[in-house]
Coordinates of C-alpha atoms in Angstrom, one line a residue:
M1 CA -96.8 54.7 4.4
R2 CA -93.3 55.2 6.0
T3 CA -93.4 51.5 7.1
L4 CA -94.1 50.4 3.6
I5 CA -91.1 52.4 2.1
L6 CA -88.7 50.9 4.7
F7 CA -89.9 47.4 3.9
F8 CA -89.4 48.0 0.2
M9 CA -85.8 49.3 0.7
L10 CA -84.8 46.3 2.9
A11 CA -86.2 43.8 0.3
T12 CA -84.2 45.5 -2.5
L13 CA -80.9 45.3 -0.4
V14 CA -81.4 41.6 0.2
V15 CA -82.0 40.9 -3.6
V16 CA -78.8 42.9 -4.5
S17 CA -76.5 41.2 -1.9
G18 CA -77.8 37.8 -2.9
C19 CA -76.9 38.3 -6.5
E20 CA -73.3 39.4 -6.0
P21 CA -71.8 35.9 -5.1
S22 CA -73.4 34.3 -8.0
K23 CA -71.9 36.9 -10.3
S24 CA -68.4 36.4 -8.9
S25 CA -68.7 32.6 -9.2
T26 CA -69.9 32.9 -12.8
S27 CA -66.9 35.1 -13.7
S28 CA -64.4 32.6 -12.2
E29 CA -65.9 29.6 -13.9
S30 CA -65.9 31.6 -17.2
A31 CA -62.2 32.3 -16.9
E32 CA -61.4 28.6 -16.2
N33 CA -63.6 27.4 -19.0
A34 CA -61.9 30.0 -21.3
H35 CA -58.5 28.5 -20.5
D36 CA -59.6 24.9 -20.7
S37 CA -61.2 25.6 -24.0
H38 CA -58.2 27.2 -25.7
D39 CA -56.4 25.1 -28.2
H40 CA -53.3 23.1 -27.1
G41 CA -53.2 21.1 -30.2
E42 CA -50.7 23.3 -32.0
A43 CA -48.2 23.2 -29.3
A44 CA -48.6 19.5 -28.8
S45 CA -48.1 19.0 -32.5
H46 CA -44.7 20.6 -32.4
P47 CA -43.1 19.1 -29.3
I48 CA -40.0 20.8 -27.8
T49 CA -37.0 18.7 -27.1
A50 CA -35.0 19.8 -24.0
N51 CA -31.3 20.5 -24.4
A52 CA -29.1 18.7 -21.9
N53 CA -27.6 22.0 -20.8
D54 CA -31.0 23.8 -20.8
W55 CA -33.3 22.4 -18.1
C56 CA -34.9 23.7 -14.9
G57 CA -35.5 20.6 -12.9
G58 CA -37.4 22.6 -10.2
H59 CA -40.1 23.6 -12.7
D60 CA -39.8 20.9 -15.3
I61 CA -39.3 23.3 -18.2
P62 CA -36.4 24.4 -20.4
E63 CA -34.3 26.9 -18.4
S64 CA -34.5 29.4 -21.3
M65 CA -38.3 29.4 -21.0
C66 CA -38.7 29.3 -17.2
T67 CA -40.5 32.5 -16.4
K68 CA -40.4 31.6 -12.7
C69 CA -36.7 31.7 -12.6
N70 CA -36.4 34.5 -15.2
P71 CA -39.4 36.8 -14.8
E72 CA -38.0 39.3 -17.3
L73 CA -39.0 36.8 -20.1
I74 CA -42.8 37.1 -19.4
E75 CA -43.5 40.1 -21.5
T76 CA -41.6 38.6 -24.5
F77 CA -43.7 35.5 -24.5
K78 CA -46.9 37.4 -24.0
A79 CA -46.1 39.7 -26.9
A80 CA -45.5 36.6 -29.0
G81 CA -48.9 35.2 -28.0
D82 CA -47.2 32.2 -26.3
W83 CA -48.6 32.4 -22.8
C84 CA -50.6 30.3 -20.4
E85 CA -52.4 32.7 -18.1
A86 CA -53.6 30.0 -15.8
H87 CA -50.1 28.6 -14.9
G88 CA -47.8 31.5 -15.7
F89 CA -45.6 29.7 -18.2
P90 CA -45.1 29.9 -22.0
E91 CA -48.0 27.9 -23.5
S92 CA -45.6 26.0 -25.8
A93 CA -43.8 24.5 -22.8
C94 CA -46.3 24.8 -20.0
P95 CA -45.5 21.9 -17.5
Q96 CA -49.3 21.4 -17.0
C97 CA -50.6 21.9 -20.5
N98 CA -47.7 21.0 -22.9
P99 CA -45.1 19.3 -20.7
V100 CA -41.6 19.0 -22.3
T101 CA -39.8 15.7 -21.9
P102 CA -36.7 16.2 -19.7
P103 CA -33.3 15.5 -21.3
S104 CA -31.8 12.1 -20.7
R105 CA -30.1 11.8 -17.3
S106 CA -27.2 10.1 -19.0
T107 CA -26.4 13.4 -20.8
S108 CA -28.0 16.0 -18.5
T109 CA -25.9 17.8 -16.0
N110 CA -28.4 20.5 -15.1
A111 CA -31.2 18.7 -13.3
G112 CA -32.2 20.5 -10.2
H113 CA -31.6 24.2 -11.0
D114 CA -32.6 26.5 -8.3
H115 CA -31.9 30.2 -9.2
D116 CA -34.4 31.8 -6.8
H117 CA -34.0 29.2 -4.0
D118 CA -37.8 29.1 -3.9
H119 CA -38.3 26.0 -5.9
D120 CA -37.1 22.5 -5.4
H121 CA -34.1 20.8 -7.0
G122 CA -34.5 17.7 -9.0
S123 CA -34.3 14.3 -7.5
D124 CA -30.6 14.0 -8.0
A125 CA -29.9 17.2 -6.1
Q126 CA -32.2 16.0 -3.3
S127 CA -30.4 12.7 -3.0
G128 CA -27.0 14.3 -3.0
T129 CA -25.8 12.4 -6.1
H130 CA -23.6 13.9 -8.8
L131 CA -24.2 13.5 -12.5
A132 CA -20.5 14.0 -13.3
T133 CA -17.1 13.5 -11.7
A134 CA -14.1 15.7 -12.2
L135 CA -11.0 14.3 -13.7
P136 CA -7.9 14.0 -11.5
G137 CA -5.8 17.1 -11.6
D138 CA -8.8 19.3 -12.7
W139 CA -10.3 20.6 -9.5
C140 CA -10.7 24.0 -7.9
S141 CA -11.2 23.1 -4.2
G142 CA -11.8 26.8 -3.4
H143 CA -15.0 26.9 -5.5
N144 CA -15.9 23.2 -5.7
I145 CA -15.9 23.1 -9.5
P146 CA -13.5 21.6 -12.1
E147 CA -10.6 24.1 -12.7
S148 CA -11.3 24.0 -16.4
K149 CA -14.8 25.5 -15.7
C150 CA -14.0 27.8 -12.8
T151 CA -15.0 31.2 -14.1
K152 CA -14.1 32.8 -10.8
C153 CA -10.5 31.8 -11.1
N154 CA -10.5 32.2 -14.9
P155 CA -12.9 35.0 -15.8
E156 CA -11.8 34.9 -19.4
L157 CA -13.8 31.6 -19.8
A158 CA -17.1 33.1 -18.9
E159 CA -17.8 34.6 -22.4
G160 CA -17.3 31.2 -24.0
F161 CA -19.7 29.4 -21.7
Q162 CA -22.3 32.2 -22.2
A163 CA -22.0 31.9 -25.9
E164 CA -22.7 28.2 -25.7
G165 CA -25.8 28.8 -23.5
D166 CA -24.1 27.0 -20.7
W167 CA -24.4 29.7 -18.0
C168 CA -25.9 30.1 -14.6
A169 CA -26.5 33.9 -14.4
E170 CA -27.3 33.8 -10.7
H171 CA -24.1 32.2 -9.5
G172 CA -21.7 33.1 -12.3
F173 CA -20.7 29.6 -13.2
P174 CA -21.3 27.3 -16.2
E175 CA -24.7 25.8 -15.7
S176 CA -23.4 22.3 -16.4
A177 CA -21.1 22.5 -13.3
C178 CA -22.6 25.1 -11.1
P179 CA -21.6 24.2 -7.5
Y180 CA -25.1 25.3 -6.3
C181 CA -27.3 24.0 -9.0
N182 CA -25.5 21.0 -10.6
P183 CA -22.5 20.2 -8.3
V184 CA -19.8 18.0 -9.8
A185 CA -18.2 15.3 -7.6
P186 CA -14.6 16.1 -6.7
P187 CA -12.0 13.9 -8.4
T188 CA -10.7 10.8 -6.7
A189 CA -6.9 10.7 -7.1
G190 CA -5.8 7.5 -8.6
V191 CA -4.5 5.6 -11.6
V192 CA -6.3 4.0 -14.5
L193 CA -4.7 1.2 -16.5
H194 CA -6.5 1.4 -19.9
T195 CA -6.0 -2.2 -21.0
A196 CA -6.9 -5.3 -19.0
D197 CA -3.5 -7.0 -19.4
H198 CA -1.7 -4.1 -17.8
E199 CA -2.7 -5.3 -14.4
D200 CA -1.2 -8.7 -15.0
L201 CA 1.9 -7.2 -16.6
A202 CA 2.5 -5.0 -13.6
G203 CA 2.2 -8.0 -11.3
L204 CA -0.3 -6.3 -9.0
I205 CA -1.2 -8.2 -5.8
T206 CA -3.8 -7.1 -3.2
A207 CA -4.2 -7.8 0.5
P208 CA -7.2 -6.8 2.6
A209 CA -6.7 -4.1 5.2
R210 CA -7.4 -5.5 8.7
A211 CA -8.9 -3.5 11.5
E212 CA -7.2 -4.4 14.8
G213 CA -6.9 -3.1 18.3
R214 CA -3.4 -1.9 18.9
G215 CA -2.1 -0.4 22.1
E216 CA 0.6 2.2 22.6
G217 CA 3.9 0.5 23.1
L218 CA 7.5 0.3 22.4
S219 CA 9.3 -1.9 19.9
A220 CA 12.4 -4.0 20.6
P221 CA 14.3 -7.0 19.2
A222 CA 13.6 -10.4 20.7
R223 CA 14.8 -14.0 20.5
F224 CA 12.9 -17.2 21.2
T225 CA 14.6 -19.8 23.5
F226 CA 13.7 -23.0 25.1
N227 CA 12.3 -22.9 28.6
A228 CA 15.3 -23.8 30.6
D229 CA 13.0 -25.6 33.1
R230 CA 11.8 -27.8 30.4
V231 CA 15.2 -28.9 28.9
A232 CA 17.2 -32.0 29.9
E233 CA 20.6 -33.3 28.9
V234 CA 21.2 -37.0 28.8
R235 CA 24.6 -38.0 30.2
T236 CA 26.3 -41.1 31.6
L237 CA 28.1 -41.1 34.9
Q238 CA 30.1 -44.2 33.8
P239 CA 32.3 -43.8 30.7
G240 CA 31.9 -46.4 28.1
I241 CA 31.3 -47.3 24.4
V242 CA 27.9 -46.4 22.8
R243 CA 26.5 -49.6 21.5
E244 CA 23.0 -48.6 20.4
I245 CA 21.0 -45.4 19.7
L246 CA 17.3 -46.0 20.0
V247 CA 15.8 -42.6 19.0
Q248 CA 16.7 -39.8 16.5
P249 CA 16.5 -36.0 16.5
G250 CA 13.0 -34.7 16.0
E251 CA 11.3 -37.7 17.6
R252 CA 8.9 -37.3 20.5
V253 CA 9.8 -39.2 23.7
E254 CA 8.2 -39.9 27.0
A255 CA 9.7 -39.8 30.5
G256 CA 11.5 -43.1 31.2
Q257 CA 11.8 -44.1 27.6
A258 CA 15.1 -45.8 26.6
L259 CA 17.3 -43.6 24.5
I260 CA 20.9 -45.0 24.4
K261 CA 22.7 -48.2 25.4
V262 CA 26.3 -47.8 26.6
E263 CA 28.7 -50.7 27.4
S264 CA 30.6 -49.6 30.5
A265 CA 33.2 -51.6 32.6
Q266 CA 32.5 -49.4 35.6
A267 CA 28.8 -50.1 35.3
S268 CA 29.6 -53.8 35.3
D269 CA 31.7 -53.4 38.4
Q270 CA 28.9 -51.6 40.1
Q271 CA 26.5 -54.3 39.2
A272 CA 28.9 -56.9 40.7
E273 CA 29.2 -54.8 43.8
L274 CA 25.5 -54.8 44.2
L275 CA 25.4 -58.6 43.9
A276 CA 28.2 -58.9 46.5
A277 CA 26.5 -56.5 48.9
R278 CA 23.2 -58.4 48.7
Q279 CA 25.1 -61.7 49.4
A280 CA 26.8 -60.1 52.4
L281 CA 23.5 -58.9 53.7
R282 CA 22.0 -62.4 53.5
T283 CA 25.0 -63.8 55.5
A284 CA 24.8 -61.0 58.1
E285 CA 21.1 -61.5 58.6
S286 CA 21.6 -65.3 59.1
H287 CA 24.3 -64.7 61.6
L288 CA 22.0 -62.3 63.5
E289 CA 19.3 -64.9 63.7
R290 CA 21.7 -67.6 65.2
Q291 CA 23.0 -65.2 67.8
Q292 CA 19.5 -64.3 68.9
S293 CA 18.5 -68.0 69.2
L294 CA 21.6 -68.8 71.3
R295 CA 20.8 -65.8 73.5
E296 CA 17.4 -67.1 74.2
Q297 CA 18.9 -70.5 75.2
G298 CA 21.3 -68.8 77.5
I299 CA 24.4 -70.0 75.6
N300 CA 25.8 -66.5 74.7
G301 CA 25.6 -63.1 76.0
Q302 CA 23.8 -59.9 74.8
R303 CA 27.0 -58.4 73.4
D304 CA 27.2 -61.2 70.8
V305 CA 23.7 -60.3 69.6
E306 CA 24.5 -56.6 69.4
L307 CA 27.6 -57.3 67.3
A308 CA 25.6 -59.4 64.9
M309 CA 23.0 -56.6 64.6
S310 CA 25.7 -54.0 63.7
E311 CA 27.1 -56.3 61.0
A312 CA 23.7 -56.8 59.4
E313 CA 23.1 -53.0 59.4
R314 CA 26.4 -52.4 57.6
A315 CA 25.4 -55.0 55.0
R316 CA 22.1 -53.2 54.4
A317 CA 23.9 -49.8 53.9
R318 CA 26.3 -51.4 51.4
V319 CA 23.3 -52.7 49.4
R320 CA 21.6 -49.3 49.4
T321 CA 24.8 -47.6 48.2
A322 CA 25.3 -50.1 45.3
Q323 CA 21.6 -49.6 44.3
A324 CA 21.9 -45.8 44.3
A325 CA 25.1 -46.0 42.2
L326 CA 23.4 -48.1 39.6
R327 CA 20.2 -46.0 39.7
L328 CA 22.2 -42.9 38.9
S329 CA 24.1 -44.6 36.1
G330 CA 21.0 -46.3 34.6
S331 CA 19.8 -49.8 34.4
V332 CA 22.3 -52.4 33.6
D333 CA 21.3 -55.6 31.8
A334 CA 22.9 -59.1 32.1
R335 CA 25.5 -58.2 29.5
G336 CA 26.7 -55.2 31.5
Q337 CA 25.1 -52.6 29.1
L338 CA 23.9 -49.4 30.6
T339 CA 20.5 -48.1 29.4
L340 CA 20.1 -44.3 29.5
R341 CA 16.4 -43.1 29.7
S342 CA 14.6 -39.8 29.1
P343 CA 14.0 -37.8 32.2
I344 CA 11.1 -35.7 30.7
D345 CA 8.5 -35.7 28.0
G346 CA 9.6 -33.8 25.0
E347 CA 11.4 -33.9 21.7
V348 CA 14.9 -34.9 20.9
I349 CA 16.5 -31.7 19.7
A350 CA 20.2 -32.8 19.7
R351 CA 22.3 -36.0 19.4
N352 CA 26.0 -35.7 19.9
V353 CA 27.2 -39.4 19.6
I354 CA 27.2 -42.2 17.2
A355 CA 27.3 -45.9 17.7
G356 CA 30.8 -47.0 18.6
S357 CA 31.9 -43.7 20.0
Y358 CA 33.3 -43.2 23.5
A359 CA 30.9 -41.6 26.0
S360 CA 32.3 -39.8 29.0
A361 CA 30.7 -38.2 32.0
E362 CA 31.6 -34.7 30.8
M363 CA 29.6 -34.8 27.5
A364 CA 25.9 -34.5 26.8
L365 CA 25.0 -37.5 24.7
M366 CA 21.5 -36.2 23.8
T367 CA 19.2 -33.2 24.6
I368 CA 15.5 -33.4 25.2
A369 CA 13.3 -30.2 25.2
D370 CA 9.6 -29.6 25.7
R371 CA 8.7 -27.1 23.0
S372 CA 5.1 -26.7 24.2
A373 CA 6.5 -24.2 26.8
M374 CA 9.1 -21.7 25.5
W375 CA 10.6 -18.4 26.5
A376 CA 11.1 -15.2 24.6
E377 CA 13.8 -12.8 25.6
V378 CA 13.2 -9.1 24.6
Y379 CA 16.1 -6.7 24.8
V380 CA 14.8 -3.2 25.8
P381 CA 17.0 -0.1 25.9
A382 CA 17.6 0.8 29.5
S383 CA 16.3 4.4 28.7
Q384 CA 12.8 2.9 28.1
S385 CA 12.8 0.5 31.1
R386 CA 10.6 2.8 33.2
A387 CA 7.6 1.9 30.9
L388 CA 7.9 -1.8 31.7
A389 CA 5.8 -3.8 34.2
L390 CA 5.1 -7.4 35.0
G391 CA 2.1 -8.8 33.2
Q392 CA 2.2 -6.4 30.2
R393 CA 1.1 -7.9 26.9
V394 CA 3.7 -8.4 24.2
R395 CA 3.2 -9.2 20.5
L396 CA 6.0 -11.0 18.7
S397 CA 6.5 -11.6 15.0
P398 CA 9.2 -14.1 13.9
E399 CA 11.5 -12.9 11.2
Q400 CA 11.2 -16.0 9.2
A401 CA 7.4 -16.0 9.5
P402 CA 6.2 -12.4 9.7
E403 CA 2.6 -13.4 9.1
V404 CA 2.6 -15.4 12.4
E405 CA 1.8 -13.4 15.6
V406 CA 2.7 -14.8 19.1
T407 CA 1.5 -13.1 22.2
G408 CA 2.7 -13.4 25.8
Q409 CA 3.1 -11.5 29.0
I410 CA 6.1 -10.2 30.8
A411 CA 7.1 -12.8 33.5
Q412 CA 10.5 -11.5 34.5
I413 CA 12.5 -8.2 34.2
D414 CA 16.2 -8.5 34.8
S415 CA 17.6 -6.2 37.5
Q416 CA 20.9 -5.7 35.7
V417 CA 21.6 -3.9 32.4
D418 CA 24.0 -5.5 30.0
P419 CA 27.1 -3.3 30.1
T420 CA 28.0 -4.1 26.5
T421 CA 24.7 -3.3 24.8
G422 CA 23.0 -1.1 27.3
N423 CA 19.8 -3.3 27.1
L424 CA 17.7 -4.8 29.8
R425 CA 16.5 -8.3 29.3
V426 CA 12.8 -9.0 29.6
R427 CA 11.6 -12.6 29.7
L428 CA 8.2 -13.9 28.5
E429 CA 6.7 -17.3 29.1
L430 CA 5.0 -18.6 25.9
N431 CA 2.7 -21.5 25.1
P432 CA 3.1 -21.6 21.3
A433 CA 1.4 -25.0 20.9
D434 CA 2.0 -26.0 17.2
L435 CA 3.5 -22.7 16.1
P436 CA 6.8 -23.2 14.2
L437 CA 9.1 -21.6 16.8
R438 CA 12.7 -22.5 17.2
D439 CA 15.4 -21.9 19.8
G440 CA 17.5 -18.9 18.8
Q441 CA 14.9 -17.6 16.3
L442 CA 14.9 -13.8 16.1
A443 CA 11.7 -11.8 16.2
S444 CA 10.3 -8.2 16.5
A445 CA 8.5 -7.5 19.7
T446 CA 6.0 -4.8 20.6
I447 CA 5.3 -4.2 24.3
E448 CA 1.9 -2.7 24.9
T449 CA 2.3 0.1 27.4
G450 CA -1.0 1.9 26.8
Q451 CA -4.7 1.4 26.1
P452 CA -5.5 -0.3 22.8
T453 CA -6.7 1.8 19.9
R454 CA -8.2 0.8 16.5
A455 CA -5.8 0.9 13.5
M456 CA -5.6 -0.8 10.1
R457 CA -2.9 -3.5 9.7
I458 CA -1.4 -3.7 6.2
P459 CA 1.8 -5.0 4.6
R460 CA 4.7 -2.5 4.7
E461 CA 5.2 -2.6 0.9
A462 CA 1.7 -1.2 0.4
V463 CA 2.5 2.2 1.8
Q464 CA 4.2 4.7 -0.6
R465 CA 5.5 8.2 -0.1
F466 CA 3.9 10.8 -2.5
N467 CA 5.0 14.4 -2.2
D468 CA 4.6 15.1 1.6
H469 CA 2.1 12.3 2.1
R470 CA 1.9 8.6 2.6
I471 CA -0.6 6.8 0.5
V472 CA -1.9 3.4 -0.4
F473 CA -3.6 2.2 -3.6
V474 CA -7.0 0.5 -3.3
R475 CA -8.3 -1.6 -6.2
E476 CA -11.8 -0.3 -7.1
R477 CA -12.1 -2.6 -10.0
Q478 CA -9.9 -4.1 -12.7
G479 CA -7.6 -1.4 -14.0
V480 CA -8.9 1.4 -11.6
Y481 CA -6.9 2.2 -8.4
Q482 CA -7.8 4.9 -6.0
T483 CA -5.5 6.5 -3.5
R484 CA -6.0 6.8 0.3
R485 CA -4.0 9.0 2.5
V486 CA -2.7 7.3 5.7
E487 CA -0.6 8.0 8.7
I488 CA 1.7 5.3 10.2
V489 CA 0.7 4.5 13.8
A490 CA 3.2 1.8 14.5
S491 CA 5.5 -0.5 12.6
E492 CA 7.1 -4.0 12.7
R493 CA 9.4 -5.8 10.4
D494 CA 7.0 -6.3 7.4
T495 CA 3.8 -4.9 8.9
L496 CA 2.5 -1.3 9.4
W497 CA -0.5 -0.1 11.5
V498 CA -2.0 3.0 9.9
S499 CA -4.9 5.4 10.4
G500 CA -6.5 7.8 7.9
E501 CA -8.8 7.3 4.9
L502 CA -8.5 3.5 4.6
S503 CA -11.5 1.4 5.5
P504 CA -11.6 -2.2 6.8
D505 CA -11.3 -5.0 4.2
E506 CA -10.5 -2.7 1.3
P507 CA -8.2 -4.5 -1.2
V508 CA -4.9 -2.7 -0.8
I509 CA -2.2 -3.1 -3.6
T510 CA 0.9 -4.6 -2.1
T511 CA 3.2 -6.0 -4.8
G512 CA 3.3 -3.5 -7.6
A513 CA 2.3 -0.4 -5.6
F514 CA 5.5 1.3 -6.6
V515 CA 4.5 0.8 -10.3
L516 CA 1.2 2.6 -9.7
L517 CA 3.1 5.4 -7.9
T518 CA 5.1 6.1 -11.0
E519 CA 1.9 6.7 -12.9
L520 CA 0.5 9.1 -10.4
R521 CA 0.7 12.7 -11.4
A522 CA 2.1 15.4 -9.1
D523 CA -1.2 17.3 -9.0
D524 CA -3.4 14.3 -8.3
I525 CA -3.3 14.8 -4.5
G526 CA -3.9 18.1 -2.9
V527 CA -5.3 19.1 -6.3
G528 CA -6.5 22.3 -7.8
C529 CA -6.4 26.0 -6.8
T530 CA -7.4 27.3 -3.4
H531 CA -8.7 30.8 -4.4

């Protein structure tokens, strides 16, 4: 009997425990079915339009109805019968049951609100983009908000924003510009010309900023000169009258090419002397042959032969002397005209005579120079001479052509300082090829004395001084010009190397930059309060 009672109790326990899960499941399904079966039609028939300043992008619901961000609103909506128990939002704006269309991004400045920091910002906040940009001169850099909306610096503004419904209670800023929920992009200082023709009227011209390697160095004046080893003056050793000029200044000539013909009496005398010397040599050589023949026949003695040999040798020396004299003077034709020839390949850079003028041995009739190899002389203050070394790279910019850059290396450093100027002369050997360099042309030189660094090369007129800063204007688009702060690294006559906010190839305003400077307001750079 006891065994039967125990069996009955165990069977009852199994039946009771097996029914409990079923009961729980049935209750859950009933609740879901109850929510799914309630009517959404009324809410859907009266769609809510979101306000541009009233949107919680984290929960996709108007901020004024977001019970996740504002739990104190729950009881109000429940009392009004506007409540979705399943999702915990007001039924009329439940993101799952009756989603409200977000406000247009073109007008919204509130997407991505995050009061509790436990929900996600909108896509704009995630990507780091801003839906608004502050105006120049209206920025509180201490709170990262437009100064006109900074309720920390201007508490009297708070009541007005609250009355308009534009308020972030958590952070104490206007919702439309809350630095945490809807950050506004800082202003970019610059100038805006409001009509298209203003750009043309101002005569604005741009030039790209060039990124270049530039070494530490010292600047000094320089001068281009001909390579003295590649310059030749054409002179005559025999005075006479210039009869013909065969080349003109600027013409290229080759070594041995005829340049000038001079009629010279002395050259004619030298030619006659050469003819006489040659005739005397022939006579002396014939006499020597006869004496040698007679000696072989035993008719004369050895002394006669030796005398004849001495006479022939003197005649040969006379011919060599006459030939050397004519060779130094130039070739003489049958009419006695002396032809002067170019000693080197080069260019005729000077002509000092005209046809019919008298040519003397003291004057240079013509100058030939090889411009493919030139020198540059740099004049460095003696106080900076310790930084100089042979082989250092030097950049030169001609005054008449500042856009041209010539490079060379130090080949010679003078050992003496000019007592008048206190400068030390440094010589460079250049191979300018077809560059337009001229003897005596002035230039600005930069001797690189350190390791090269990257800098931006821009025209000097692009840099303007504004307050305590140096700035340049960059053309963003027609009529819109942004400023960039820069620091001058090095300078030459019409060129500056700068560092700072400027990027390679940005179009920098050159001509007309001063006009834009006059339009820049004093509070556009270093703007706003710093509370």
